[in-house]
XYZ file of C-alpha atoms in Angstrom:
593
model
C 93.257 84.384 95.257
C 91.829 88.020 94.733
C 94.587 90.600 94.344
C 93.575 92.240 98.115
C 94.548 88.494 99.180
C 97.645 88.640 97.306
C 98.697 92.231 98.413
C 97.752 91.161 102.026
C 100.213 88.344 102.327
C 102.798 90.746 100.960
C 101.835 92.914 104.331
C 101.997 89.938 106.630
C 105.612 89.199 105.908
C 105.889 92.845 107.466
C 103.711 91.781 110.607
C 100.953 93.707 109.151
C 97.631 91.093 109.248
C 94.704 93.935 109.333
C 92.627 94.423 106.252
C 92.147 97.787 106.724
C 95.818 98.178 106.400
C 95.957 97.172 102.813
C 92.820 98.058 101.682
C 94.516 101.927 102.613
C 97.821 101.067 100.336
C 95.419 99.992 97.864
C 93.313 103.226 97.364
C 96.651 105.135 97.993
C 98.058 103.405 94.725
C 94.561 103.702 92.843
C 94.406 107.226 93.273
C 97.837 108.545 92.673
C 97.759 105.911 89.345
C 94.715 108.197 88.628
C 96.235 111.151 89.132
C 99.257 110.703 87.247
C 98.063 107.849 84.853
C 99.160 104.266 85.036
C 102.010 104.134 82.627
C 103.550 107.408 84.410
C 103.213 106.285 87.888
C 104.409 103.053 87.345
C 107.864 104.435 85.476
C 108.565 106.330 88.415
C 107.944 104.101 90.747
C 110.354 101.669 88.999
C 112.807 104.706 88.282
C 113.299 105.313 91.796
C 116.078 102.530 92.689
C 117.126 103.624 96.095
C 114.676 102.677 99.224
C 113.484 106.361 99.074
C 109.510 106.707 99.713
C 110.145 110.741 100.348
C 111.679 110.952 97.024
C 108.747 109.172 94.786
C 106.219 110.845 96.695
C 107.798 114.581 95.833
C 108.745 113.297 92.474
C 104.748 112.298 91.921
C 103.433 115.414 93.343
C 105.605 118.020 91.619
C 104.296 116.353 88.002
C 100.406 116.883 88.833
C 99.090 120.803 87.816
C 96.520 121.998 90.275
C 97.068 122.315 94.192
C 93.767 119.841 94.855
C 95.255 116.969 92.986
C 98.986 117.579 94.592
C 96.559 117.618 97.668
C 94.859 114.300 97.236
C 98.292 112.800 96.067
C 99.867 113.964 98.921
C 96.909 112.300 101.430
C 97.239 109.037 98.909
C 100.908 108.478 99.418
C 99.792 108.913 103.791
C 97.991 106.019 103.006
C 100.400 103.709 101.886
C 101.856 101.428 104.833
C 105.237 103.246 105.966
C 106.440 99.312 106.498
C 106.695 98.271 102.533
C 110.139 98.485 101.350
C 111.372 99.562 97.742
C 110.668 95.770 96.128
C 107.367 95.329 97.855
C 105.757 99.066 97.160
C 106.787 98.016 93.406
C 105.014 95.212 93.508
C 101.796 96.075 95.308
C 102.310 98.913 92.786
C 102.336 96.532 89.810
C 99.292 94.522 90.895
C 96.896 97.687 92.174
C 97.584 98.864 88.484
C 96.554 96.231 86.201
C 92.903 96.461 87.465
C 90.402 99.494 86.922
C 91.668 102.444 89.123
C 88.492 104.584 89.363
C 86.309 101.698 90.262
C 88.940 101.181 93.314
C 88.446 104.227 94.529
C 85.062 104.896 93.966
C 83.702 101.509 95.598
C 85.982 100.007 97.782
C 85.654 99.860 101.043
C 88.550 100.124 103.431
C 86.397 98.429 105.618
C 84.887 95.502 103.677
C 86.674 92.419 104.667
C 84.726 91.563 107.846
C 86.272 88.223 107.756
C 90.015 89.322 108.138
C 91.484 90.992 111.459
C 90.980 94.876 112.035
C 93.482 94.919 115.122
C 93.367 98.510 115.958
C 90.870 99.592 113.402
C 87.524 97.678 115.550
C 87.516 100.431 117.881
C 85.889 102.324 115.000
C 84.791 100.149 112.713
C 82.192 103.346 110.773
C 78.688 101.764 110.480
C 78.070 103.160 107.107
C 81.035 100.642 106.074
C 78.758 97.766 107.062
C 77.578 96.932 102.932
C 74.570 94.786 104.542
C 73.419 97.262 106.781
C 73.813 100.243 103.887
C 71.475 97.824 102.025
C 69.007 97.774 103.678
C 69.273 101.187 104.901
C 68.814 101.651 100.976
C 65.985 99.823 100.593
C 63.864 101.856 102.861
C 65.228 105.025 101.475
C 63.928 103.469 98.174
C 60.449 102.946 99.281
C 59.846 107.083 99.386
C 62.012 108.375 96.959
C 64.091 111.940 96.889
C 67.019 113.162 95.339
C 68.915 114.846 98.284
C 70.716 112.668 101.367
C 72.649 113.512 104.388
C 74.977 110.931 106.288
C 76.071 111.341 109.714
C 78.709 109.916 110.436
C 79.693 108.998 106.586
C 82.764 107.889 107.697
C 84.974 107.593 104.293
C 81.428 107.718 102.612
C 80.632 104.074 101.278
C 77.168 104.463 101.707
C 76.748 108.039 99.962
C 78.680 105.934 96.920
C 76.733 103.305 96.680
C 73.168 105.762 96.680
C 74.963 107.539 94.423
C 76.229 104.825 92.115
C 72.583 102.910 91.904
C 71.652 106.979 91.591
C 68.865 106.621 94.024
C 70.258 109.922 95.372
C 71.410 113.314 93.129
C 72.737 115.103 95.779
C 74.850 113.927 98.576
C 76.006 115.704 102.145
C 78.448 113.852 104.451
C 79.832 114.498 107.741
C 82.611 112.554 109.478
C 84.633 113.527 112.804
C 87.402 111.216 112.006
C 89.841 113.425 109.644
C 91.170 110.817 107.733
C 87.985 109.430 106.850
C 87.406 112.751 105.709
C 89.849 113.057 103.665
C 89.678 109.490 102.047
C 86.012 110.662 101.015
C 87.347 113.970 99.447
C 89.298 111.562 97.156
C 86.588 109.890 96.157
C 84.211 113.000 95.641
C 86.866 114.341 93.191
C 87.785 111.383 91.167
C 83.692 109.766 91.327
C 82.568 113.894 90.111
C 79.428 113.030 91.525
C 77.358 115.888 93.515
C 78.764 114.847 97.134
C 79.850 117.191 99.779
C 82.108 115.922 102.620
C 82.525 118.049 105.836
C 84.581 117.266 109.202
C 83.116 118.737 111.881
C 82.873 117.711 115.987
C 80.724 115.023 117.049
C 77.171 117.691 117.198
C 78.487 119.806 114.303
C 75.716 118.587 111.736
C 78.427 120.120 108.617
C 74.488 120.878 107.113
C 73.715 124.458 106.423
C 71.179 125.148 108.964
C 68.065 126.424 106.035
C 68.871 123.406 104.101
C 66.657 120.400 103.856
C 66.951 116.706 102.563
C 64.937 114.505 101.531
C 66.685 111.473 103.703
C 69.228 111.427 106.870
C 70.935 108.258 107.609
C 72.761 108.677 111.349
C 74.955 105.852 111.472
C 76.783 107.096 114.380
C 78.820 104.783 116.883
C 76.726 103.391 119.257
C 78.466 104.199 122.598
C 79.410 108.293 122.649
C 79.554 110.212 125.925
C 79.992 113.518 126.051
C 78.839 116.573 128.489
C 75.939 118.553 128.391
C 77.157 121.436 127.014
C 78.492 119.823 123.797
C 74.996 119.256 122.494
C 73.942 123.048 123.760
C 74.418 124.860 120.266
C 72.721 121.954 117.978
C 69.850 121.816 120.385
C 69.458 125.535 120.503
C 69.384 125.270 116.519
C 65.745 123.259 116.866
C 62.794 124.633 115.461
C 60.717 122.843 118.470
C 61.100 123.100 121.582
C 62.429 119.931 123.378
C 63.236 119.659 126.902
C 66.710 118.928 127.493
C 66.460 117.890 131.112
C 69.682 115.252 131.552
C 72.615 113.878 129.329
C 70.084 111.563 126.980
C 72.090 108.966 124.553
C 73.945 110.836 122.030
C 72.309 108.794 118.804
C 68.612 109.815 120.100
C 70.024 113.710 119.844
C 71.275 113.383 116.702
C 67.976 111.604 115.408
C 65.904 114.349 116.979
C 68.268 117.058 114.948
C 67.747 114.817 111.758
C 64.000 115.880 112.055
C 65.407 119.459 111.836
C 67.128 118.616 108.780
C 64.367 116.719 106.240
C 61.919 117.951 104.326
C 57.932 117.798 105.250
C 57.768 114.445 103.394
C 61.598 113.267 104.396
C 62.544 110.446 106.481
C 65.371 109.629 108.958
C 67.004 106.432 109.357
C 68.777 105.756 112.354
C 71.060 103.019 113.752
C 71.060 102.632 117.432
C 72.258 100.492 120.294
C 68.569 98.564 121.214
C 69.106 99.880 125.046
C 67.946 103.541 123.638
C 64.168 101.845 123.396
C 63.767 101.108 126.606
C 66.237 102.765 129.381
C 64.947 105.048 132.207
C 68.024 107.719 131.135
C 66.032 108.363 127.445
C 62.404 107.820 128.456
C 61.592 111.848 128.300
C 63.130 111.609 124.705
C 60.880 108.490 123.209
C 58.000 110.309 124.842
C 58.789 112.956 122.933
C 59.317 111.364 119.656
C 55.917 109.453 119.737
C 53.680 112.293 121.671
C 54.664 114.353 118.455
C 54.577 111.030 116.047
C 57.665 110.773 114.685
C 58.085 107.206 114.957
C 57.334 105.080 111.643
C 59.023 101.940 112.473
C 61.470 100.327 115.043
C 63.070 97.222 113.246
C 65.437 95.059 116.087
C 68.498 93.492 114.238
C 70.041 90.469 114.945
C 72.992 90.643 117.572
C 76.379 90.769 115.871
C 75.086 91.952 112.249
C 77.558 94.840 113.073
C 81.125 93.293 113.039
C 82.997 92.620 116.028
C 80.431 93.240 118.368
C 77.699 91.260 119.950
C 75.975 94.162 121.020
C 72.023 94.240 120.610
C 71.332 97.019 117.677
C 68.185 98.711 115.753
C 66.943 100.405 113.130
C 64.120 103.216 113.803
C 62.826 104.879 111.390
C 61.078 108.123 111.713
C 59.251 110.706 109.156
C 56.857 114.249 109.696
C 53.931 113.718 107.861
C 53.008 110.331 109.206
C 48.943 110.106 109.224
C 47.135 111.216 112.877
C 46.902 108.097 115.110
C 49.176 105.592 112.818
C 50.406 103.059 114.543
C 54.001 102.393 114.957
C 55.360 99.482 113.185
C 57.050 97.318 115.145
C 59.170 94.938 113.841
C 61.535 91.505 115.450
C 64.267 91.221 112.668
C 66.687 89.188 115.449
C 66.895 86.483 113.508
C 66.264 87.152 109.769
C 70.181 86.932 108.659
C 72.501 84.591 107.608
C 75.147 82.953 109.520
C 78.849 82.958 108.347
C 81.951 81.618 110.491
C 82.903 84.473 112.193
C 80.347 87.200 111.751
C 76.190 87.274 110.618
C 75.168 89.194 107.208
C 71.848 90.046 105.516
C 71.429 88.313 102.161
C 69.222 90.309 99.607
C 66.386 87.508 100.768
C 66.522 88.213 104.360
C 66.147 92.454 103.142
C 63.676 91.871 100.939
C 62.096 89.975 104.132
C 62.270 92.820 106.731
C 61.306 95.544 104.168
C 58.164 93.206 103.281
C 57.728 93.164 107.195
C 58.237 96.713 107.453
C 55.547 97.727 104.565
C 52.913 95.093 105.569
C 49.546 95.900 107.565
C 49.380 92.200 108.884
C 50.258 91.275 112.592
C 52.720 88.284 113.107
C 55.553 86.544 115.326
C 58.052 88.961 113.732
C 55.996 92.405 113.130
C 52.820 94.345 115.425
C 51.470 97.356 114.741
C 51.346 99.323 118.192
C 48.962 102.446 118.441
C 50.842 105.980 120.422
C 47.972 105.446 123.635
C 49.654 102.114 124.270
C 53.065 102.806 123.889
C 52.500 105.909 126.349
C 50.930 103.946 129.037
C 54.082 101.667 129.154
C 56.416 104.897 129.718
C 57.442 105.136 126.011
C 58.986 101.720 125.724
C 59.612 101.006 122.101
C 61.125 96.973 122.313
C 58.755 94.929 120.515
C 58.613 92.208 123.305
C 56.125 94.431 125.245
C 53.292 94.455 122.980
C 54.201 90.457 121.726
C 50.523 89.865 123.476
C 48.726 90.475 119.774
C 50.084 87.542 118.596
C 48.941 85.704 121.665
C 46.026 83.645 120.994
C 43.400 83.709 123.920
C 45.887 85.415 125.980
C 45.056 86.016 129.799
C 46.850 87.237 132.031
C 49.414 84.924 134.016
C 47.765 85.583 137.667
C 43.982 84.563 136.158
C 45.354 80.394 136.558
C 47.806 80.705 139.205
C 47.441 80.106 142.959
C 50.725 81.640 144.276
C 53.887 83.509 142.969
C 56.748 84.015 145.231
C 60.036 84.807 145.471
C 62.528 82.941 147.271
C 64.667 83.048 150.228
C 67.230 86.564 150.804
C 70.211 84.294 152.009
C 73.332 86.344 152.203
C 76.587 84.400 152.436
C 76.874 84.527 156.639
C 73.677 83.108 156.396
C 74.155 80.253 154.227
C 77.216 79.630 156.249
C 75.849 79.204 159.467
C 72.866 77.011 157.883
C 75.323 74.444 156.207
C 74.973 71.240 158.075
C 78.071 69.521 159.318
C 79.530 66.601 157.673
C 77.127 63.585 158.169
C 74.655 65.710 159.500
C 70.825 64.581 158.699
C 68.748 67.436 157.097
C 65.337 67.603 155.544
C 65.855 70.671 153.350
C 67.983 71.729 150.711
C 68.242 75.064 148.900
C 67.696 75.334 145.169
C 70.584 78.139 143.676
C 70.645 79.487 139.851
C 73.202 76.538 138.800
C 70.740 74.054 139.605
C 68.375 75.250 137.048
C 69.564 72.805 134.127
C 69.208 74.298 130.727
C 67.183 70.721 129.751
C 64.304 72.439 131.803
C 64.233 70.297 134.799
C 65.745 70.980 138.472
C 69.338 69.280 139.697
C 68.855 66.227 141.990
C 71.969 67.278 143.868
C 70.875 70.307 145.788
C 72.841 71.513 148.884
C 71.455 70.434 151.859
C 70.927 72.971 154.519
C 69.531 73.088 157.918
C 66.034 75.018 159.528
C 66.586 76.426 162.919
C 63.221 77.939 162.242
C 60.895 75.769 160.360
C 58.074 77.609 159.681
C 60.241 80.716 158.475
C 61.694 78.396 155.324
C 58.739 76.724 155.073
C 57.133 79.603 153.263
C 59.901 79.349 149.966
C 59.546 75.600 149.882
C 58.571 74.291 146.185
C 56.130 71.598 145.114
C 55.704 69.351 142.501
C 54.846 70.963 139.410
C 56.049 74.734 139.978
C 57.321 76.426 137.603
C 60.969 78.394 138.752
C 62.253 80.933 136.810
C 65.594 83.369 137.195
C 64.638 86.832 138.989
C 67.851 88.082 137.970
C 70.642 86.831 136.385
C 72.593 87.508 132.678
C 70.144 85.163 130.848
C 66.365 83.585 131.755
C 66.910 80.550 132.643
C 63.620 78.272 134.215
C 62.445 74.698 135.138
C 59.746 73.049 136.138
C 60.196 71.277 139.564
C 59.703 67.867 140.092
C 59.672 66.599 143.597
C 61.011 63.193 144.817
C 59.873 63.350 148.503
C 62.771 62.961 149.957
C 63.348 66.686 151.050
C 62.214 69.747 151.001
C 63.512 72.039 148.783
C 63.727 75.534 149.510
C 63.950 78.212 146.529
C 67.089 81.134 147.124
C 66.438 84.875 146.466
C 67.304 85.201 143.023
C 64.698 82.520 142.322
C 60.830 83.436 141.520
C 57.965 80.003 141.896
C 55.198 79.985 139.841
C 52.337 77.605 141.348
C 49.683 77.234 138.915
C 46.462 76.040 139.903
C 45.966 72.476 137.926
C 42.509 72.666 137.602
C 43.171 76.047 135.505
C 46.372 75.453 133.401
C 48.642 71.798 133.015
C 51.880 72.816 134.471
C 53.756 71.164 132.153
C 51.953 72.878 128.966
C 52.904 76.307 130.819
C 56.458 75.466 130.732
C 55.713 74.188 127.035
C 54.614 77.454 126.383
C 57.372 79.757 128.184
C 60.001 77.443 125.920
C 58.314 78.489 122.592
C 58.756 81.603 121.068
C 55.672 83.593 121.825
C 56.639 82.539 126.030
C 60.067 84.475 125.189
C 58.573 87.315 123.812
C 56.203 86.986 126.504
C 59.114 86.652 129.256
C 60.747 89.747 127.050
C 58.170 92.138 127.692
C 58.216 92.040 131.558
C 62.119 92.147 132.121
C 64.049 95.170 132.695
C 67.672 95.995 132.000
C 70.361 94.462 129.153
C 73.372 93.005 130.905
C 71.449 92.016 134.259
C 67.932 90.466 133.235
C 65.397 91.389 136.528
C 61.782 90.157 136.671
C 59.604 91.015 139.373
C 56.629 88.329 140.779
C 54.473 91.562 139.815
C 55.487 91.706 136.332
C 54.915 87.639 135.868
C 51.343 87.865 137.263
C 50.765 90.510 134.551
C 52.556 88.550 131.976
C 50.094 87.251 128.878
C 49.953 83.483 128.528
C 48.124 81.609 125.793
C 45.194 79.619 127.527
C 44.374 76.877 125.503
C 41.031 74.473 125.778
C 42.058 71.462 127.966
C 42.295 69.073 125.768
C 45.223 70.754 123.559
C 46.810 72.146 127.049
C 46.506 68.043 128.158
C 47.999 67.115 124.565
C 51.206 69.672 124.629
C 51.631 68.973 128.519
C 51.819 65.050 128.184
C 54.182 65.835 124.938
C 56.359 68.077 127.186
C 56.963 65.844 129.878
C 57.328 62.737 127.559
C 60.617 64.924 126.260
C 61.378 65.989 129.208
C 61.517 62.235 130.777
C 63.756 61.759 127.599
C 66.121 64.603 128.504
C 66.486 63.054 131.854
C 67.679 59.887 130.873
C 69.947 61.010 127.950
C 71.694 63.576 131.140
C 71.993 60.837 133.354
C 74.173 58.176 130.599
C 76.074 61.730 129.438
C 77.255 61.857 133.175
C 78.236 58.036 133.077
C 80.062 58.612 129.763
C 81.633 61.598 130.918
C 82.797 60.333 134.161
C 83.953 57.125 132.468
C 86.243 59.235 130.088
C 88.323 60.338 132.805
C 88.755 56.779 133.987
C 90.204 54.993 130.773
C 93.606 55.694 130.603
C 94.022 54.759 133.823
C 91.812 51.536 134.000
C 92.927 50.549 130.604
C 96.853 50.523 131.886
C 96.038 48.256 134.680
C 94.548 45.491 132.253
């Protein structure tokens, strides 16, 4: 057990079970132990033998000399959890002390132990905490060099320590709207002596003198801020260019955008984002801004819940002046290049080293495409990798070239369904295929709802054959099947339902549902859907949609493979459904024996 394990089971015996909670008594102790030396500290804290926390703290501030350190001991002593009685604070006291002060306060983070509860602290959990994410953040500040960096939002500055501590910085600027945090990384400033201003200024207060430049901005902002219009007026007044500021755009593009205003000619801005910024309609104006005036070096996706405690989708896009006329922008799929713990994903210096390699290679791959400005104009500015995936596609063609119809299905709304459910016993040729009967083994449910036609040749026109291909129009994930008809009905496809009929002299229908389940079809399926929590695809979209088209005799060879597993999947459903039912049934049939 580590001595922040030891200290934290002394909180939980006071109900206290967040990290963050002792990681603050912690850097309290540190720094007043600093302040007033070990041996000092500790004598007065044992001196003190009433229950008197007002008492030691006065005591310990009147003995320091100059008004800043009374300051700081007067913040450290905040910090200290208000719950600890005499006995306890003595002995957190006792342990904090035996171990190097200055290194505590200097590179701990309050917000390190990902693995322990934050409680009220995940609300804000600062993104320049995140040590993974700083590294890498690091790594591409690395790759151009410079001695001066700005951090907005520092938050209690971890990441302007650590540039500091592996010196790849000289000169550091922080800003943080969270006063505490502020304060916390005016502590360490002092006691670290390292060239690092700390400012606390409102959410589009930069805390940046506006004639100074850096060589590097990292915005680690949080990734949901809203705010009104005329918040953002002064900054964006500051700006040397002129930028249209038409609606309320996402907060973290506006900061990025005054980041530019902030570097040098040969800086570079690195800037963590919720991934919905690449590709909304609210922000479109802004992206075309950033790439008609080729800003954009690099847009790197992360993988889903590398920031603790949330799930939400997040990137990295990197930006810089004096790119070259006509570069590309680098695109890059880092959604799964992490490592997996219990409760929360991390980058390992392997899977860095992997997306920086990405990031600085010319070569086109599953993971990384260089995308020229023209193109990523013509598609309204959308910067998610998944709509240029097509240059890794080999012999691509477009979906509609080997298909004879796409359709949507049926608009039933619930009166409707109603009045076409049969009556009990009633005989009826048709049944209606929903979104639950799209089984994630890739094949349709046998046990459709039946439903009756009063007008034939109105249903007719959604009815599936054998061999279409259904996929989800909308719904919170893609789900789709391939369609396998028994001839015993006719199944009719609902409205949030799209059938792709491929023409089998063209394509094998089974190798295009081969190829929609690999990863180039996802990336494919990626780049025609629209929106983040509701996934929509339009038939037009899926006849534009690249496939791979593959000589016959590899399209016959993947196809048979396909539907030999798929046979397989069947078979293994249909004994899980016995063995499921059956375990419902054996404590009761086992007590009549």
């Amino acid at each position: 057990m580590n001595f922040r394990e030891e200290i934290q089971n002394i909180l939980k015996t006071k109900g206290i079970s967040t990290s963050v909670e002792a990681n603050k008594t912690i850097f309290g102790i540190a720094t007043i132990g600093l302040l007033m030396g070990k041996d000092e500290f500790q004598t007065l804290a044992h001196s003190i033998i009433v229950d008197d926390r007002k008492r030691l703290r006065n005591r310990a501030v009147s003995s320091l000399t100059t008004t800043k350190e009374r300051d700081m001991a007067w913040t450290a002593f905040e910090l200290l959890s208000p719950s600890l009685n005499r006995n306890e604070l003595i002995q957190i006291i006792d342990i904090v002390l035996k171990f190097d002060l200055e290194h505590i306060v200097t590179e701990l983070s309050l917000f390190d132990d990902v693995s322990a509860k934050l409680g009220e602290y995940k609300s804000y959990y600062p993104v320049s905490s995140v040590k993974w994410i700083n590294q890498l953040v690091a790594g591409i500040f690395k790759l151009y060099g410079g001695k001066t960096l700005y951090n907005n939002d520092c938050g209690t500055g971890d990441f302007i320590m650590d540039m500091l501590n592996q010196n790849l910085v000289h000169r550091a600027i922080g800003n943080t709207y969270n006063y505490e945090d502020f304060q916390i990384a005016e502590i360490r400033q002092a006691i670290s002596k390292r060239d690092f201003k700390i400012t606390n200024e409102k959410w589009f207060a930069t805390g940046i003198l506006e004639d100074e430049k850096v060589d590097m901005v990292y915005c680690s902002y949080p990734l949901i801020y809203k705010y009104e219009k005329e918040d953002a007026l002064n900054m964006i007044d500051s700006w040397k260019f002129n930028f249209p500021f038409n609606k309320r755009y996402s907060a973290n593009l506006l900061w990025m955008i005054d980041a530019l205003n902030h570097i040098k000619p040969d800086g570079v801005v690195v800037a963590f984002v919720a991934s919905g910024v690449l590709f909304n309609g609210i922000d479109e104006e802004v992206r075309k801004f950033l790439v008609t005036n080729n800003y954009i070096d690099a847009i790197i996706t992360l993988p889903n819940g590398i920031l603790p405690y949330t799930g939400a989708s997040t990137s990295l896009i990197i930006l810089r002046k004096n790119r070259e006329k006509n570069k590309p922008v680098r695109m890059i799929d880092a959604s799964e290049i992490c490592t997996e713990h219990r409760r929360y994903r991390y980058f390992t210096d392997r899977d860095i080293a992997e997306i920086i390699n990405l990031y600085i290679s010319n070569e086109n791959t599953e993971k990384s495409v260089d995308v020229s400005l023209d193109e990523i104009l013509m598609n309204n500015a959308y910067l998610g990798m998944n709509r240029y995936c097509t240059h890794t596609i080999d012999n691509a063609v477009d979906l509609d070239t080997v298909t004879d119809l796409i359709f949507r299905g049926y608009q039933l709304n619930a009166k409707e369904l109603d009045n076409l459910t049969p009556d009990e016993g009633e005989e009826t040729e048709y049944r209606i295929i929903n979104i639950s009967d799209i089984l994630p083994e890739g094949f349709v449910s046998k046990d459709l709802k039946p439903i009756k036609a009063d007008d034939k040749k109105k249903y007719d026109k959604f009815v599936v054959e054998d061999g279409d291909i259904i996929i989800t129009a909308k719904n919170t994930t893609i789900k789709s099947a391939i369609y396998r008809s028994n001839g015993d009905y006719k199944a009719i496809l609902s409205g949030n339902l799209i059938a792709i009929r491929v023409n089998q002299k063209k394509i094998n229908p089974y190798y295009l549902k081969a190829f929609i389940d690999s990863k180039k079809g996802e990336m494919a399926i990626k780049s025609i859907q629209t929106g983040t929590s509701i996934i929509s695809i339009n038939a037009n979209s899926l006849r534009d949609m690249k496939i791979s088209l593959l000589p016959e005799t590899e399209q016959e060879d993947i196809g048979n493979e396909y539907k030999k597993n798929l046979e397989l999947l069947v078979e293994l459903r249909k004994k899980y459904k016995v063995a499921a039912n059956y375990s419902s049934q054996i404590f009761d049939s086992n007590r009549s024996k």
